[in-house]
């Protein structure tokens, strides 16, 4: 059984892992560098240079290539066996739900029942499947009033050090939805997110519209992202968020088979539009943030709190998040990661990480605890860090609250393609760097 060794460091320099970028023929394209030089760099070109990482090199043949649509790899008998089990259950329960549209989000000509029998979010913003399906409601809002559910999609960004250091300086944790290909490309940046105590969830392998995929591809997009997190971080996530929110009951059932709770949002900052070329969307994004903030004073969040969609996609989205964070803190009673909001004290399948519940987190004790074995075993705790319990995430004290987001009535059963953000930059870049000082790093041996 793999064991976790936790090291408290003043800098990741103590790990002294070498890094290099190697061309297709084995030539070295850039000078070798250490984790120290990468973590301390203030040059985005240096921070986002490629590097070699031995734990990834040892397993990379077991994964789809970077930014390719995932599928079950040849000879991956473990994945195939699990898929066959899940697929049998899904096709028996939802035999009539077919893939919708294209992988890049074109739904032109797609015919769909206007009553939304499949709880297709892209059609109606549905987050509550019918009780008869046996599927749990999506997490779209948090159960605690006047509480901001802090989440960021599309990480790990190779240049996120300044942003993560900002969160660390504010003793703030968030729920991070990581793309498998970004972990594949930037494993150390992903490892920092976990080591900093952020709540890590799945955001698929290639960030495409999930309802467009066959069952096998949808499974692979989730499976290999979950697996690479397990193999590199030592923990298995129990949550996921569909790119663009594109999910229906078929996809939810596949995720359920992988013990992944579906997480949505009640407010979208639309910060991802800041990355679209030849546009100036700052006023719109500012207004979206301000709308959520104003709701804290006008009673909008008196019974529950918003889960808000934001991104670590580029320097612009991360800068916007840092700009509005003080205003969010001032307006809301609490700003919390989703694991704490829902009192999920064991957010990973191994049970070797203990996460602070809502009461503990809001008292100022925000650190996770990593254990040598399961955290529910007496005397196993070895350090302050984080992780989880087997099965889908369930709130231990607070009941799951899903905000019902009502879509405007549709006069036609023809699906209209969503606009704005149907295409995002896959190569996350930006001018953000930071000293990786004071990080509690976890290396899986």
Short mmCIF file of C-alpha atoms in Angstrom, two decimals:
data_model
loop_
_atom_site.label_atom_id
_atom_site.label_comp_id
_atom_site.label_asym_id
_atom_site.label_seq_id
_atom_site.Cartn_x
_atom_site.Cartn_y
_atom_site.Cartn_z
CA UNK A 1 0.00 0.00 0.00
CA UNK A 2 1.32 3.44 -0.92
CA UNK A 3 2.33 5.49 2.10
CA UNK A 4 2.24 9.24 2.46
CA UNK A 5 5.28 11.08 3.70
CA UNK A 6 4.54 14.65 4.73
CA UNK A 7 7.32 17.21 4.79
CA UNK A 8 7.02 20.71 6.19
CA UNK A 9 9.33 22.97 4.23
CA UNK A 10 10.31 26.61 4.17
CA UNK A 11 10.51 26.29 0.44
CA UNK A 12 9.96 23.59 -2.12
CA UNK A 13 13.64 24.12 -2.84
CA UNK A 14 14.35 21.46 -0.23
CA UNK A 15 12.91 18.88 -2.59
CA UNK A 16 15.56 19.80 -5.18
CA UNK A 17 13.72 18.12 -8.04
CA UNK A 18 15.36 18.85 -11.38
CA UNK A 19 13.32 19.89 -14.37
CA UNK A 20 13.96 20.07 -18.08
CA UNK A 21 12.04 20.40 -21.30
CA UNK A 22 12.92 17.68 -23.79
CA UNK A 23 12.15 17.83 -27.48
CA UNK A 24 10.68 15.05 -29.60
CA UNK A 25 14.15 13.70 -30.40
CA UNK A 26 15.42 13.91 -26.85
CA UNK A 27 17.18 17.26 -27.19
CA UNK A 28 17.01 19.66 -24.25
CA UNK A 29 15.11 22.77 -25.32
CA UNK A 30 15.62 24.87 -22.19
CA UNK A 31 18.13 24.86 -19.38
CA UNK A 32 17.51 22.54 -16.50
CA UNK A 33 15.92 24.10 -13.47
CA UNK A 34 15.00 23.12 -9.94
CA UNK A 35 11.68 23.39 -8.19
CA UNK A 36 13.25 26.27 -6.28
CA UNK A 37 13.97 28.24 -9.44
CA UNK A 38 10.51 27.53 -10.78
CA UNK A 39 8.75 28.40 -7.55
CA UNK A 40 10.67 31.62 -7.05
CA UNK A 41 10.54 32.86 -10.62
CA UNK A 42 8.84 36.15 -11.36
CA UNK A 43 9.07 35.59 -15.09
CA UNK A 44 5.96 33.89 -16.52
CA UNK A 45 8.01 32.51 -19.39
CA UNK A 46 10.22 30.74 -16.88
CA UNK A 47 7.40 29.65 -14.61
CA UNK A 48 5.52 28.02 -17.47
CA UNK A 49 8.52 26.31 -19.04
CA UNK A 50 8.14 22.57 -19.40
CA UNK A 51 9.93 20.31 -16.95
CA UNK A 52 10.40 16.64 -16.26
CA UNK A 53 8.86 15.09 -13.15
CA UNK A 54 9.89 11.52 -12.39
CA UNK A 55 6.61 10.34 -10.79
CA UNK A 56 4.72 11.47 -13.89
CA UNK A 57 7.26 10.03 -16.30
CA UNK A 58 6.84 6.65 -14.63
CA UNK A 59 3.10 6.54 -15.35
CA UNK A 60 2.48 8.82 -18.32
CA UNK A 61 2.08 5.90 -20.73
CA UNK A 62 -1.03 4.95 -18.75
CA UNK A 63 -2.87 8.15 -19.73
CA UNK A 64 -4.31 9.78 -22.84
CA UNK A 65 -2.05 12.38 -24.38
CA UNK A 66 -2.21 16.00 -23.32
CA UNK A 67 -5.37 17.73 -24.57
CA UNK A 68 -6.71 14.80 -26.55
CA UNK A 69 -10.21 13.45 -26.08
CA UNK A 70 -9.93 10.62 -23.58
CA UNK A 71 -10.86 7.03 -24.35
CA UNK A 72 -10.15 3.79 -22.54
CA UNK A 73 -6.57 2.88 -23.40
CA UNK A 74 -5.72 -0.47 -24.98
CA UNK A 75 -4.85 -3.10 -22.36
CA UNK A 76 -6.26 -1.00 -19.52
CA UNK A 77 -8.25 -3.91 -18.16
CA UNK A 78 -8.99 -2.18 -14.86
CA UNK A 79 -10.63 0.79 -16.57
CA UNK A 80 -12.50 -1.45 -19.00
CA UNK A 81 -13.90 -3.65 -16.25
CA UNK A 82 -15.15 -0.65 -14.28
CA UNK A 83 -16.61 0.94 -17.40
CA UNK A 84 -18.47 -2.23 -18.33
CA UNK A 85 -20.03 -2.36 -14.88
CA UNK A 86 -21.06 1.30 -14.92
CA UNK A 87 -22.22 1.21 -18.53
CA UNK A 88 -24.49 -1.76 -17.87
CA UNK A 89 -26.19 0.15 -15.06
CA UNK A 90 -26.43 3.43 -16.97
CA UNK A 91 -27.85 1.96 -20.17
CA UNK A 92 -30.40 -0.04 -18.19
CA UNK A 93 -31.57 3.03 -16.27
CA UNK A 94 -31.36 5.62 -19.06
CA UNK A 95 -31.73 3.73 -22.35
CA UNK A 96 -33.23 6.69 -24.21
CA UNK A 97 -30.73 9.45 -23.39
CA UNK A 98 -28.49 9.98 -26.40
CA UNK A 99 -25.45 12.26 -26.85
CA UNK A 100 -26.29 15.88 -27.71
CA UNK A 101 -24.51 18.18 -30.14
CA UNK A 102 -20.79 18.48 -30.80
CA UNK A 103 -17.79 18.34 -28.50
CA UNK A 104 -17.21 22.09 -28.87
CA UNK A 105 -20.76 23.02 -27.93
CA UNK A 106 -22.77 23.32 -31.12
CA UNK A 107 -26.36 22.14 -30.59
CA UNK A 108 -27.74 23.36 -33.91
CA UNK A 109 -30.59 21.15 -35.02
CA UNK A 110 -30.67 19.03 -31.88
CA UNK A 111 -34.24 18.02 -31.03
CA UNK A 112 -35.16 17.72 -27.37
CA UNK A 113 -38.32 17.35 -25.31
CA UNK A 114 -39.20 20.77 -23.93
CA UNK A 115 -40.28 19.21 -20.61
CA UNK A 116 -36.61 18.40 -19.96
CA UNK A 117 -37.00 14.75 -18.87
CA UNK A 118 -33.22 14.29 -18.62
CA UNK A 119 -32.50 17.28 -16.35
CA UNK A 120 -30.17 18.67 -19.00
CA UNK A 121 -28.51 21.76 -17.54
CA UNK A 122 -27.61 23.23 -20.93
CA UNK A 123 -31.31 23.21 -21.80
CA UNK A 124 -32.94 24.39 -18.58
CA UNK A 125 -30.27 24.92 -15.89
CA UNK A 126 -31.72 21.85 -14.15
CA UNK A 127 -29.77 20.81 -11.05
CA UNK A 128 -32.34 18.52 -9.40
CA UNK A 129 -32.93 15.18 -11.14
CA UNK A 130 -36.30 13.54 -10.57
CA UNK A 131 -36.40 11.51 -7.37
CA UNK A 132 -37.29 8.41 -9.39
CA UNK A 133 -33.82 8.44 -10.98
CA UNK A 134 -32.06 7.82 -7.69
CA UNK A 135 -29.62 10.61 -8.54
CA UNK A 136 -28.78 13.17 -5.89
CA UNK A 137 -29.32 16.89 -6.56
CA UNK A 138 -26.27 18.71 -7.83
CA UNK A 139 -24.48 21.02 -5.47
CA UNK A 140 -25.49 24.43 -6.84
CA UNK A 141 -25.56 26.47 -3.63
CA UNK A 142 -24.31 25.99 -0.09
CA UNK A 143 -26.67 25.26 2.82
CA UNK A 144 -25.28 27.97 5.09
CA UNK A 145 -26.84 31.44 4.70
CA UNK A 146 -24.69 34.45 3.88
CA UNK A 147 -21.85 32.10 2.96
CA UNK A 148 -19.86 32.34 -0.26
CA UNK A 149 -18.83 28.99 -1.81
CA UNK A 150 -15.40 29.72 -3.29
CA UNK A 151 -14.54 27.65 -6.38
CA UNK A 152 -12.13 27.93 -9.29
CA UNK A 153 -12.14 25.93 -12.52
CA UNK A 154 -9.55 25.01 -15.14
CA UNK A 155 -6.45 24.60 -12.98
CA UNK A 156 -3.75 23.96 -12.35
CA UNK A 157 -2.51 27.04 -14.19
CA UNK A 158 1.24 26.85 -14.76
CA UNK A 159 1.51 30.49 -13.61
CA UNK A 160 -0.78 30.42 -10.59
CA UNK A 161 1.84 30.97 -7.88
CA UNK A 162 0.96 34.60 -7.14
CA UNK A 163 -2.74 33.73 -6.92
CA UNK A 164 -2.19 30.71 -4.67
CA UNK A 165 0.14 32.72 -2.47
CA UNK A 166 -2.56 35.38 -2.16
CA UNK A 167 -5.02 32.74 -0.96
CA UNK A 168 -2.42 31.39 1.44
CA UNK A 169 -1.71 34.83 2.89
CA UNK A 170 -5.43 35.25 3.54
CA UNK A 171 -5.73 31.81 5.14
CA UNK A 172 -8.28 31.04 2.45
CA UNK A 173 -8.99 27.62 0.96
CA UNK A 174 -11.09 27.01 -2.15
CA UNK A 175 -12.51 24.11 -4.11
CA UNK A 176 -10.34 23.64 -7.20
CA UNK A 177 -11.65 21.82 -10.25
CA UNK A 178 -8.58 20.48 -12.03
CA UNK A 179 -8.37 19.46 -15.69
CA UNK A 180 -6.53 16.18 -16.21
CA UNK A 181 -4.45 17.50 -19.10
CA UNK A 182 -3.32 20.46 -17.02
CA UNK A 183 -2.15 18.13 -14.26
CA UNK A 184 -0.38 16.07 -16.93
CA UNK A 185 1.35 19.24 -18.19
CA UNK A 186 1.94 20.94 -14.80
CA UNK A 187 2.02 18.28 -12.07
CA UNK A 188 3.96 20.32 -9.52
CA UNK A 189 1.51 23.18 -9.80
CA UNK A 190 -1.29 20.73 -9.11
CA UNK A 191 0.61 19.26 -6.19
CA UNK A 192 0.92 22.72 -4.70
CA UNK A 193 -2.85 23.13 -4.79
CA UNK A 194 -3.32 19.98 -2.74
CA UNK A 195 -0.40 20.76 -0.42
CA UNK A 196 -1.86 24.21 0.26
CA UNK A 197 -5.00 22.51 1.54
CA UNK A 198 -7.39 23.35 -1.26
CA UNK A 199 -10.27 20.96 -1.90
CA UNK A 200 -9.46 19.17 -5.16
CA UNK A 201 -12.14 17.97 -7.60
CA UNK A 202 -12.28 16.65 -11.18
CA UNK A 203 -12.91 18.85 -14.24
CA UNK A 204 -12.51 16.18 -16.98
CA UNK A 205 -9.47 15.36 -19.09
CA UNK A 206 -9.94 17.68 -22.07
CA UNK A 207 -12.61 20.22 -21.04
CA UNK A 208 -15.28 19.56 -23.66
CA UNK A 209 -19.07 19.31 -23.61
CA UNK A 210 -19.78 16.08 -21.76
CA UNK A 211 -23.27 15.34 -23.08
CA UNK A 212 -21.82 15.17 -26.60
CA UNK A 213 -19.80 12.09 -25.68
CA UNK A 214 -20.63 8.41 -25.77
CA UNK A 215 -20.75 6.64 -22.42
CA UNK A 216 -17.26 5.26 -22.95
CA UNK A 217 -15.65 8.62 -23.69
CA UNK A 218 -17.51 10.40 -20.88
CA UNK A 219 -16.31 7.69 -18.49
CA UNK A 220 -12.71 8.01 -19.70
CA UNK A 221 -12.73 11.82 -19.37
CA UNK A 222 -13.62 11.44 -15.70
CA UNK A 223 -11.73 8.24 -14.95
CA UNK A 224 -8.29 9.32 -16.14
CA UNK A 225 -8.54 12.73 -14.48
CA UNK A 226 -9.48 11.10 -11.20
CA UNK A 227 -6.72 8.53 -11.63
CA UNK A 228 -3.90 11.00 -12.30
CA UNK A 229 -4.88 12.91 -9.16
CA UNK A 230 -4.76 9.66 -7.21
CA UNK A 231 -1.38 8.63 -8.56
CA UNK A 232 0.34 12.01 -8.20
CA UNK A 233 -1.39 13.49 -5.13
CA UNK A 234 -2.19 10.27 -3.27
CA UNK A 235 -5.91 11.04 -2.91
CA UNK A 236 -8.99 10.23 -4.99
CA UNK A 237 -11.50 13.08 -5.42
CA UNK A 238 -15.21 12.59 -4.79
CA UNK A 239 -16.52 15.56 -6.76
CA UNK A 240 -16.53 16.93 -10.27
CA UNK A 241 -17.84 19.86 -12.27
CA UNK A 242 -18.90 19.52 -15.92
CA UNK A 243 -17.18 21.95 -18.30
CA UNK A 244 -19.63 24.66 -19.38
CA UNK A 245 -22.13 23.05 -16.99
CA UNK A 246 -23.08 20.57 -19.70
CA UNK A 247 -24.56 17.60 -17.84
CA UNK A 248 -27.68 15.45 -17.95
CA UNK A 249 -28.86 12.37 -16.06
CA UNK A 250 -26.84 10.00 -18.24
CA UNK A 251 -23.62 11.82 -17.45
CA UNK A 252 -24.58 12.21 -13.79
CA UNK A 253 -25.10 8.44 -13.60
CA UNK A 254 -21.64 7.79 -15.07
CA UNK A 255 -20.14 10.20 -12.54
CA UNK A 256 -22.09 8.51 -9.76
CA UNK A 257 -20.57 5.19 -10.80
CA UNK A 258 -17.17 6.79 -10.20
CA UNK A 259 -18.29 8.12 -6.79
CA UNK A 260 -18.27 11.70 -8.03
CA UNK A 261 -20.78 14.25 -6.78
CA UNK A 262 -21.82 16.71 -9.49
CA UNK A 263 -21.12 20.33 -8.56
CA UNK A 264 -22.68 23.28 -10.38
CA UNK A 265 -23.15 26.94 -9.49
CA UNK A 266 -25.87 29.50 -8.91
CA UNK A 267 -23.89 32.50 -10.20
CA UNK A 268 -21.42 32.75 -13.07
CA UNK A 269 -18.88 35.58 -13.01
CA UNK A 270 -18.28 35.02 -16.76
CA UNK A 271 -14.63 35.80 -16.02
CA UNK A 272 -13.65 33.31 -18.72
CA UNK A 273 -14.80 35.86 -21.31
CA UNK A 274 -11.82 38.01 -20.38
CA UNK A 275 -9.68 35.57 -22.35
CA UNK A 276 -11.64 35.87 -25.56
CA UNK A 277 -9.71 37.84 -28.22
CA UNK A 278 -10.68 41.33 -29.30
CA UNK A 279 -13.19 41.86 -26.52
CA UNK A 280 -13.33 44.06 -23.47
CA UNK A 281 -15.59 42.31 -21.01
CA UNK A 282 -14.26 43.79 -17.78
CA UNK A 283 -17.42 45.84 -17.07
CA UNK A 284 -19.62 42.77 -17.46
CA UNK A 285 -17.45 40.61 -15.23
CA UNK A 286 -17.22 43.40 -12.65
CA UNK A 287 -21.00 43.69 -12.68
CA UNK A 288 -21.40 39.93 -12.21
CA UNK A 289 -19.15 39.93 -9.16
CA UNK A 290 -20.91 42.99 -7.78
CA UNK A 291 -24.35 41.41 -8.24
CA UNK A 292 -23.37 38.52 -5.99
CA UNK A 293 -21.85 40.90 -3.46
CA UNK A 294 -24.91 43.15 -3.42
CA UNK A 295 -27.04 40.10 -2.70
CA UNK A 296 -25.38 39.79 0.69
CA UNK A 297 -26.94 43.09 1.78
CA UNK A 298 -30.36 42.83 0.12
CA UNK A 299 -31.38 39.49 1.59
CA UNK A 300 -30.71 37.35 -1.47
CA UNK A 301 -28.49 35.01 0.54
CA UNK A 302 -30.48 34.99 3.79
CA UNK A 303 -31.45 31.31 3.48
CA UNK A 304 -28.53 29.79 1.59
CA UNK A 305 -25.25 30.86 0.04
CA UNK A 306 -24.06 31.04 -3.56
CA UNK A 307 -21.64 28.70 -5.23
CA UNK A 308 -19.93 31.02 -7.69
CA UNK A 309 -18.20 30.02 -10.92
CA UNK A 310 -14.77 31.58 -11.36
CA UNK A 311 -11.52 30.43 -12.95
CA UNK A 312 -7.76 30.31 -12.58
CA UNK A 313 -7.74 30.30 -16.37
CA UNK A 314 -5.46 33.30 -17.03
CA UNK A 315 -3.73 36.15 -15.26
CA UNK A 316 -6.86 38.22 -15.94
CA UNK A 317 -9.28 35.83 -14.21
CA UNK A 318 -6.98 35.35 -11.23
CA UNK A 319 -6.35 39.08 -10.92
CA UNK A 320 -10.10 39.70 -10.99
CA UNK A 321 -10.59 37.15 -8.21
CA UNK A 322 -7.94 38.81 -6.07
CA UNK A 323 -9.45 42.23 -6.72
CA UNK A 324 -12.91 41.19 -5.56
CA UNK A 325 -11.88 38.90 -2.71
CA UNK A 326 -11.70 41.70 -0.07
CA UNK A 327 -15.15 42.91 -1.13
CA UNK A 328 -16.55 39.38 -0.90
CA UNK A 329 -15.02 38.92 2.55
CA UNK A 330 -16.52 42.20 3.72
CA UNK A 331 -19.98 41.42 2.35
CA UNK A 332 -20.40 37.77 3.40
CA UNK A 333 -20.25 36.29 6.87
CA UNK A 334 -18.12 33.42 5.59
CA UNK A 335 -16.11 32.45 2.50
CA UNK A 336 -15.46 28.72 2.42
CA UNK A 337 -14.45 25.77 0.22
CA UNK A 338 -17.30 23.40 -0.59
CA UNK A 339 -16.03 20.52 1.54
CA UNK A 340 -16.36 22.73 4.61
CA UNK A 341 -19.63 24.27 3.44
CA UNK A 342 -21.22 20.81 3.28
CA UNK A 343 -19.42 19.43 6.35
CA UNK A 344 -17.58 16.85 4.28
CA UNK A 345 -14.71 16.12 6.63
CA UNK A 346 -13.42 13.25 4.48
CA UNK A 347 -13.37 14.56 0.89
CA UNK A 348 -11.19 11.87 -0.69
CA UNK A 349 -11.79 8.15 -1.13
CA UNK A 350 -8.76 6.90 0.81
CA UNK A 351 -9.96 8.37 4.10
CA UNK A 352 -6.45 9.62 4.86
CA UNK A 353 -7.29 13.32 4.91
CA UNK A 354 -9.44 15.09 7.46
CA UNK A 355 -10.95 18.38 6.35
CA UNK A 356 -12.37 21.06 8.68
CA UNK A 357 -16.16 21.12 8.91
CA UNK A 358 -18.06 24.38 8.61
CA UNK A 359 -17.85 25.28 12.30
CA UNK A 360 -14.16 24.49 12.49
CA UNK A 361 -13.26 26.28 9.27
CA UNK A 362 -15.17 29.43 10.14
CA UNK A 363 -13.50 29.52 13.55
CA UNK A 364 -10.22 30.08 11.73
CA UNK A 365 -8.88 26.53 11.76
CA UNK A 366 -8.70 26.04 8.00
CA UNK A 367 -5.97 23.42 7.64
CA UNK A 368 -6.54 19.88 6.49
CA UNK A 369 -4.90 16.95 8.27
CA UNK A 370 -3.08 14.17 6.43
CA UNK A 371 -2.90 10.81 8.20
CA UNK A 372 -0.57 7.83 7.80
CA UNK A 373 -3.60 5.60 7.37
CA UNK A 374 -7.30 6.33 7.57
CA UNK A 375 -7.95 9.37 9.71
CA UNK A 376 -10.71 7.54 11.54
CA UNK A 377 -8.12 5.09 12.91
CA UNK A 378 -6.96 6.03 16.40
CA UNK A 379 -3.50 7.55 16.60
CA UNK A 380 -2.92 7.81 12.87
CA UNK A 381 -2.67 11.58 12.47
CA UNK A 382 0.82 12.68 11.48
CA UNK A 383 0.57 16.28 10.30
CA UNK A 384 -1.70 19.12 9.31
CA UNK A 385 -2.77 18.78 5.70
CA UNK A 386 -5.95 16.87 4.17
CA UNK A 387 -8.30 13.99 2.64
CA UNK A 388 -11.33 11.64 2.83
CA UNK A 389 -13.84 8.78 2.84
CA UNK A 390 -15.00 6.13 0.46
CA UNK A 391 -18.06 6.77 -1.66
CA UNK A 392 -19.77 9.87 -2.91
CA UNK A 393 -19.47 12.95 -0.77
CA UNK A 394 -22.28 13.46 1.68
CA UNK A 395 -22.81 16.31 4.10
CA UNK A 396 -22.31 15.06 7.63
CA UNK A 397 -24.49 17.63 9.35
CA UNK A 398 -25.81 20.08 6.79
CA UNK A 399 -28.32 18.77 4.30
CA UNK A 400 -27.54 19.22 0.63
CA UNK A 401 -29.15 22.37 -0.66
CA UNK A 402 -29.52 22.82 -4.40
CA UNK A 403 -30.72 26.14 -5.66
CA UNK A 404 -33.38 25.75 -8.30
CA UNK A 405 -32.20 27.82 -11.20
CA UNK A 406 -35.12 28.38 -13.51
CA UNK A 407 -34.43 28.82 -17.20
CA UNK A 408 -36.62 31.04 -19.30
CA UNK A 409 -39.44 29.21 -21.07
CA UNK A 410 -38.59 27.74 -24.43
CA UNK A 411 -41.11 27.91 -27.24
CA UNK A 412 -39.31 25.32 -29.33
CA UNK A 413 -37.85 21.89 -28.75
CA UNK A 414 -34.86 22.76 -30.91
CA UNK A 415 -31.75 23.31 -28.79
CA UNK A 416 -30.11 26.67 -29.27
CA UNK A 417 -26.35 26.64 -28.86
CA UNK A 418 -25.03 28.40 -25.79
CA UNK A 419 -23.08 31.51 -26.68
CA UNK A 420 -20.11 33.10 -25.03
CA UNK A 421 -17.42 30.76 -23.80
CA UNK A 422 -18.09 27.84 -26.09
CA UNK A 423 -14.39 27.95 -26.65
CA UNK A 424 -11.72 28.67 -24.07
CA UNK A 425 -7.98 28.74 -24.22
CA UNK A 426 -6.57 25.33 -23.47
CA UNK A 427 -3.11 26.55 -22.71
CA UNK A 428 -3.42 28.32 -19.41
CA UNK A 429 -0.96 31.18 -19.23
CA UNK A 430 -0.44 34.45 -17.46
CA UNK A 431 2.04 36.66 -15.73
CA UNK A 432 1.54 35.38 -12.22
CA UNK A 433 4.26 33.94 -10.02
CA UNK A 434 5.07 33.64 -6.35
CA UNK A 435 7.52 32.28 -3.84
CA UNK A 436 6.35 28.79 -2.84
CA UNK A 437 7.34 29.47 0.75
CA UNK A 438 5.72 27.86 3.75
CA UNK A 439 4.08 25.07 1.77
CA UNK A 440 3.39 21.73 3.44
CA UNK A 441 4.36 19.43 0.57
CA UNK A 442 3.21 15.84 0.26
CA UNK A 443 5.32 13.40 -1.73
CA UNK A 444 3.91 9.94 -2.42
CA UNK A 445 6.57 7.25 -2.21
#
